[in-house]
mmCIF file of C-alpha atoms in Angstrom:
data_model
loop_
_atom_site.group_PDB
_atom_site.id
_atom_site.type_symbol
_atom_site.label_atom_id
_atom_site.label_comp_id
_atom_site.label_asym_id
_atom_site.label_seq_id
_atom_site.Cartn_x
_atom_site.Cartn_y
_atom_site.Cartn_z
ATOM 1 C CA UNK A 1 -2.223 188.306 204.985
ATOM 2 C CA UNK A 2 0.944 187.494 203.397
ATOM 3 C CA UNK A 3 2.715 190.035 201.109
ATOM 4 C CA UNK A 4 2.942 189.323 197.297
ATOM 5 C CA UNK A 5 6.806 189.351 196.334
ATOM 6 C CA UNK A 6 8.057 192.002 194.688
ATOM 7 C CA UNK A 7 8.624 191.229 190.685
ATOM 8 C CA UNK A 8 12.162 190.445 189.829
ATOM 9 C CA UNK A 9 13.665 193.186 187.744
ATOM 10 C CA UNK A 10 14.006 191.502 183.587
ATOM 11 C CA UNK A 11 17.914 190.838 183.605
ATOM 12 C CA UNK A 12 19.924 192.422 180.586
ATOM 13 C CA UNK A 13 22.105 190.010 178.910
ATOM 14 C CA UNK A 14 25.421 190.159 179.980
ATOM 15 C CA UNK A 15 27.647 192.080 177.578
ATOM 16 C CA UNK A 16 30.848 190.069 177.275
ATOM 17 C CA UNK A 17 34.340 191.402 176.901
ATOM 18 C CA UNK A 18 36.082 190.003 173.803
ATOM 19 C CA UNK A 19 40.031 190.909 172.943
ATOM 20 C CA UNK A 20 39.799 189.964 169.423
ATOM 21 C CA UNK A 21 43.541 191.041 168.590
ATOM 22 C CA UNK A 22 45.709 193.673 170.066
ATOM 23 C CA UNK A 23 49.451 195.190 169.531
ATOM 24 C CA UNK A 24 50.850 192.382 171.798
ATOM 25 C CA UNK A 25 49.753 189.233 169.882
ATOM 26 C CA UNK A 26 51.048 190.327 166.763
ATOM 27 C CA UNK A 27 54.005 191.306 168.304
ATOM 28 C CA UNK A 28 54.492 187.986 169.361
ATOM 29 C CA UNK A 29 53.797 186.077 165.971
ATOM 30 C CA UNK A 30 56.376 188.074 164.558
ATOM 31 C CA UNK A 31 58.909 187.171 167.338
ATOM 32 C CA UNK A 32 57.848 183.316 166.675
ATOM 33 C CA UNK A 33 58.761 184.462 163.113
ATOM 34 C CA UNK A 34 61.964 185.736 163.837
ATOM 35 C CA UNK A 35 62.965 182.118 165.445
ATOM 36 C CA UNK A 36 62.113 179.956 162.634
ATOM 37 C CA UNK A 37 64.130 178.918 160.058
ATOM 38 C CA UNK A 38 62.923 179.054 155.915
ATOM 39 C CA UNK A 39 65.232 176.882 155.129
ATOM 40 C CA UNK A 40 64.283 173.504 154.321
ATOM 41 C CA UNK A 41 66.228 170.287 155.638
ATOM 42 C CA UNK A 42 68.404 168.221 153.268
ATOM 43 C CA UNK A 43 66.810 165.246 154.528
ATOM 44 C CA UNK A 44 63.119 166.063 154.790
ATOM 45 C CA UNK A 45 60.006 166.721 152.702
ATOM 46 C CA UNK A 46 58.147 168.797 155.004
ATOM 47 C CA UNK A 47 57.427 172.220 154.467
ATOM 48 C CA UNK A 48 60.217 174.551 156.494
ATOM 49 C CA UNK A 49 59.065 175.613 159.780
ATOM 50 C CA UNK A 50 58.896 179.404 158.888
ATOM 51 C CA UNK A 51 56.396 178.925 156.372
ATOM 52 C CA UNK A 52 54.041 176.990 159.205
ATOM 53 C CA UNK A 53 54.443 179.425 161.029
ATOM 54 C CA UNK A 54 53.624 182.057 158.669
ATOM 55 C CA UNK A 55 50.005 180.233 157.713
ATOM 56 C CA UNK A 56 49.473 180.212 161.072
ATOM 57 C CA UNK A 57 50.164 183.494 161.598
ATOM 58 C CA UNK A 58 47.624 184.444 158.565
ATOM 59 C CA UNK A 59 45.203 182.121 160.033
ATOM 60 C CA UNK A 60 45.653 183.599 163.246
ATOM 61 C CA UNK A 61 44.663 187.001 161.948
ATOM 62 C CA UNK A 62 41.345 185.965 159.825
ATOM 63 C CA UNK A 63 40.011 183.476 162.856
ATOM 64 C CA UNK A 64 39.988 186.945 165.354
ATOM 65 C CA UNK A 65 38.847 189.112 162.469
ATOM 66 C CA UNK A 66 36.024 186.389 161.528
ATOM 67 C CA UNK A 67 34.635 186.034 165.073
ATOM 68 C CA UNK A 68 34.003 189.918 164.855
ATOM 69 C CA UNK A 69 31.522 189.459 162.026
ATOM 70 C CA UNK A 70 30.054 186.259 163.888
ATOM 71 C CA UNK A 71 29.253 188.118 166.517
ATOM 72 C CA UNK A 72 27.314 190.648 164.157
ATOM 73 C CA UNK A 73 25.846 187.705 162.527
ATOM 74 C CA UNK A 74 24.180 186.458 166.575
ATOM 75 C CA UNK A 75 23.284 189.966 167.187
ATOM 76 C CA UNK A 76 25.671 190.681 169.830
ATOM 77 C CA UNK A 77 27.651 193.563 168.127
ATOM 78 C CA UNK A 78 25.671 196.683 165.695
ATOM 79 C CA UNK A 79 26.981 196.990 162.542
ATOM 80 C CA UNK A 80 29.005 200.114 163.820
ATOM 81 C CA UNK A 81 30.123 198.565 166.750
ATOM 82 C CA UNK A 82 31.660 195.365 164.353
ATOM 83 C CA UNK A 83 33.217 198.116 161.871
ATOM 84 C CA UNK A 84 34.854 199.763 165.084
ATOM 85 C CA UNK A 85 36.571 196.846 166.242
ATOM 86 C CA UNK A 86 37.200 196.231 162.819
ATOM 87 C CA UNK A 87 39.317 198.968 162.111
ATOM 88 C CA UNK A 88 40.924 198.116 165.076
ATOM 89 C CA UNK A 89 42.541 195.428 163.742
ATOM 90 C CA UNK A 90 43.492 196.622 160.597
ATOM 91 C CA UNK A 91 45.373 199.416 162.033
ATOM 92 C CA UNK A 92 47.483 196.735 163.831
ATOM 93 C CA UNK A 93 47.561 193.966 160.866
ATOM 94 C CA UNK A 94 48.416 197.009 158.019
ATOM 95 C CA UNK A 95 50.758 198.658 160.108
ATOM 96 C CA UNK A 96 54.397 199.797 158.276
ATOM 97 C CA UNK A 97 56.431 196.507 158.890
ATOM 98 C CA UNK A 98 60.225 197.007 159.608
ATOM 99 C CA UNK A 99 62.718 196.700 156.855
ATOM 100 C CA UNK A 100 64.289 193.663 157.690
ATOM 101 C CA UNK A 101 64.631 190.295 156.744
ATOM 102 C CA UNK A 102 61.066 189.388 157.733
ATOM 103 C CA UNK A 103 59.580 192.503 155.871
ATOM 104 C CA UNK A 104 58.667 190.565 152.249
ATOM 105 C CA UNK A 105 56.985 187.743 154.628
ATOM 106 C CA UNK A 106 55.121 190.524 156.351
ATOM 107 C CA UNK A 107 53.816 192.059 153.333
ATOM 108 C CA UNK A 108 52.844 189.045 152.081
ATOM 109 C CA UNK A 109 50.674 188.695 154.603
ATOM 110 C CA UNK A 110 49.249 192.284 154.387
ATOM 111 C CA UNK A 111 48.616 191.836 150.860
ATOM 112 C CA UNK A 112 46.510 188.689 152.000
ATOM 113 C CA UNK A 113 44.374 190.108 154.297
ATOM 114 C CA UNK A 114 43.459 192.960 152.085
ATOM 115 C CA UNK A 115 40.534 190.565 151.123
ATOM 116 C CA UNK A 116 39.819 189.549 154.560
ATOM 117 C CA UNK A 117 39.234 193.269 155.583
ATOM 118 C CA UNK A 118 37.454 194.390 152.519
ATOM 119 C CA UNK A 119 35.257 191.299 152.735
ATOM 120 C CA UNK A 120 33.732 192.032 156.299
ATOM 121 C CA UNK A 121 33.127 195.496 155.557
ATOM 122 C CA UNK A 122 30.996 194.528 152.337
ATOM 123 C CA UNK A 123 29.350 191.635 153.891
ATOM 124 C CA UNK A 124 28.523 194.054 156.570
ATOM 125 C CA UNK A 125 26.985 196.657 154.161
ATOM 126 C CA UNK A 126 25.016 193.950 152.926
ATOM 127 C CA UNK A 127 25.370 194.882 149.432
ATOM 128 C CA UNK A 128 27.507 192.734 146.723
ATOM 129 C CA UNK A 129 26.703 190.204 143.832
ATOM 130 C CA UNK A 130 26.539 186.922 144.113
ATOM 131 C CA UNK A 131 27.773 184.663 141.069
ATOM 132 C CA UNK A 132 30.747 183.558 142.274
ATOM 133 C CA UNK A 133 31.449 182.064 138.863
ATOM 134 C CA UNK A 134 31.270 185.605 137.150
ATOM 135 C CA UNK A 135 33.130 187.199 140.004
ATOM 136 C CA UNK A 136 36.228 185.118 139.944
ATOM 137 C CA UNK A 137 36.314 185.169 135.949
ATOM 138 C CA UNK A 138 35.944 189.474 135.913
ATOM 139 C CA UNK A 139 38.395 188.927 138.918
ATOM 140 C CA UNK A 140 41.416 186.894 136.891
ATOM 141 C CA UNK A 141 40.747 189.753 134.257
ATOM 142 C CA UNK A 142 41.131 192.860 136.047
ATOM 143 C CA UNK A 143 43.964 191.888 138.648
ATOM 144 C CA UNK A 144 46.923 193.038 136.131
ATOM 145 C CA UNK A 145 44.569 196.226 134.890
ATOM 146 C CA UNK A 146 43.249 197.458 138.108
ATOM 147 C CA UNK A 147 44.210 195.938 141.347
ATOM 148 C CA UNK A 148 41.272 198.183 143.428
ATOM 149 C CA UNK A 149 38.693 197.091 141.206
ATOM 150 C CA UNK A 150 39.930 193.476 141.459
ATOM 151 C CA UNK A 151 39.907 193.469 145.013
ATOM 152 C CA UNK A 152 36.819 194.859 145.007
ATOM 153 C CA UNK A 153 35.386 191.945 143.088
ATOM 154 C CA UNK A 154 37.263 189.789 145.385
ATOM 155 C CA UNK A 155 35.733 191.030 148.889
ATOM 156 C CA UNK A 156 32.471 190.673 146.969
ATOM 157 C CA UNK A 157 33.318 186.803 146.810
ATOM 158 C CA UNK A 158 34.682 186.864 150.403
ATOM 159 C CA UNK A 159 31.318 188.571 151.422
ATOM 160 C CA UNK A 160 29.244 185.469 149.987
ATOM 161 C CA UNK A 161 31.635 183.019 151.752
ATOM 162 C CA UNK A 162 31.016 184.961 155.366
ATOM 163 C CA UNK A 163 27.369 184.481 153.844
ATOM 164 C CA UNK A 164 27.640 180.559 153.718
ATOM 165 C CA UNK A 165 28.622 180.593 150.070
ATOM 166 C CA UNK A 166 31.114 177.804 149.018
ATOM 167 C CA UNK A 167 34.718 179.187 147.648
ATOM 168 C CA UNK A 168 37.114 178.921 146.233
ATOM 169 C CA UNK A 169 39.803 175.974 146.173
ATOM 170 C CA UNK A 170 38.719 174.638 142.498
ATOM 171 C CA UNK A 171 39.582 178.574 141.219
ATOM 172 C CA UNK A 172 43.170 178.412 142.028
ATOM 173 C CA UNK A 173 44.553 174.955 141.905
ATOM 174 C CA UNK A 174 45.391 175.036 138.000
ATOM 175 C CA UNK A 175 47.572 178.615 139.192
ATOM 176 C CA UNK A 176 49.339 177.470 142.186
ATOM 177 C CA UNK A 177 52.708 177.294 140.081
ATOM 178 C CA UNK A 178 52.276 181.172 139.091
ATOM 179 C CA UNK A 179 49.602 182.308 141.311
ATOM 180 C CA UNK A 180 48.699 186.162 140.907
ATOM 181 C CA UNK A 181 47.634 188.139 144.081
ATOM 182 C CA UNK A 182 43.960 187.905 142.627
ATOM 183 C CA UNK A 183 44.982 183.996 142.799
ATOM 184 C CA UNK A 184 46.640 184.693 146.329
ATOM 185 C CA UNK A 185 43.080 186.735 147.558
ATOM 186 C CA UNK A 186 41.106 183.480 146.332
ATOM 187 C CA UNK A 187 43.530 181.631 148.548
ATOM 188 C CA UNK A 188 42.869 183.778 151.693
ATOM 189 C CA UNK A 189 38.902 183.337 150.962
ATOM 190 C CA UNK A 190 38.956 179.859 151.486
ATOM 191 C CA UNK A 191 41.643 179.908 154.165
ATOM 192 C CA UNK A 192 37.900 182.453 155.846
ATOM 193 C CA UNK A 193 35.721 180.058 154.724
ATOM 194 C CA UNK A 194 37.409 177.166 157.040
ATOM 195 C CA UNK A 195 37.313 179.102 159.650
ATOM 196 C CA UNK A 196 33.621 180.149 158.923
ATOM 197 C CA UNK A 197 33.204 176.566 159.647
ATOM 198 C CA UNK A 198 35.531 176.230 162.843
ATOM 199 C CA UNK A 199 33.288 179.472 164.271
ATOM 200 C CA UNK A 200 29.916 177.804 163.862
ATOM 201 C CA UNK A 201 29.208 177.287 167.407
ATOM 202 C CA UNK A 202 31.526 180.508 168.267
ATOM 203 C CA UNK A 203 29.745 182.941 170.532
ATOM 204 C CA UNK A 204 29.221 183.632 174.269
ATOM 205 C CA UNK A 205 33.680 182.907 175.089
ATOM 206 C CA UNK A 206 35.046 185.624 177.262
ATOM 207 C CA UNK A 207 37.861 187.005 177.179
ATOM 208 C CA UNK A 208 40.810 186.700 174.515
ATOM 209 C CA UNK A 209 40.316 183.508 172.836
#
């Protein structure tokens, strides 16, 4: 009589190694930084090459802090595990810049991803309002009164974009002249919500992407 085959053991899913940002890569924006020039040509109307290669920077940073949260939204990371790696970032992005001619530029992009930081961790507590309308009004308000409370408000917004909310390019475009860092958060919200788009279909890439 033949023998029955032995079961096959239920494979686990393979739990994939991401790099989402380390000391390295922002050490190496900020040497691309160092190498560009601010200054714009006499003869040209495009924007200097320091200031690409600042937004890029800045998108750099929200893309590899997004894909954390997208991987809590599939259910590959706990909410813990997504805070973790989280903070792991932070500690590299908000880290004490050098005082040198790049420091304002470097701050300027700390002050930016304030919102990006404090938006994950309230979309990831699940717990923040959702009229957009009301936010960014309450927002404009509070900025020059109490800059915690307005960033509060403003993570709340960045929360309902990582949620699929729409925001927030019609908020900002009659303050672009004199834009104030609530105005500058709004900015960084829908720089995440473009990449909330460009991450649709992010998930199972391993390695540092």
């Amino acid at each position: 009589m033949a023998k029955k085959k032995a079961p096959k053991e239920t494979e686990q899913p393979l739990k994939l190694f991401y790099i989402f940002y380390n000391q390295e890569r922002w050490d190496n924006w900020i040497a691309t930084l160092r190498e560009s020039s601010f200054e714009a040509a006499d003869d040209s109307e495009e924007m200097p090459e320091g200031y690409r290669v600042l937004y890029n920077f800045s998108m750099d940073i929200t893309l590899a802090v997004l894909k954390i949260v997208r991987l809590y939204q599939n259910q590959r990371f706990s909410k813990e595990e997504a805070l973790e790696k989280l903070n792991q970032v932070e500690a590299i992005v908000m880290s004490e810049v050098a005082e040198d001619e790049l420091e304002e530029y470097l701050e300027s992009i700390q002050l930016s991803m304030l919102v990006l930081f404090a938006s994950c961790r309230k979309f990831l507590e699940g717990e923040y309002p959702t009229d957009i309308k009301s936010l960014v009004k309450e927002g404009k308000k509070a900025i020059d009164a109490d800059m915690e409370n307005a960033l509060d408000i403003a993570a709340s917004i960045g929360a309902n974009v990582i949620n699929g909310a729409s925001c927030c390019g019609k908020y900002v475009k009659d303050t672009l002249d004199q834009p104030t860092l609530f105005d500058e958060w709004l900015i960084e919200i829908e720089s995440m919500s473009e990449a909330m788009g460009s991450l649709k279909n992010f998930d199972e890439v391993a390695g540092e992407d």
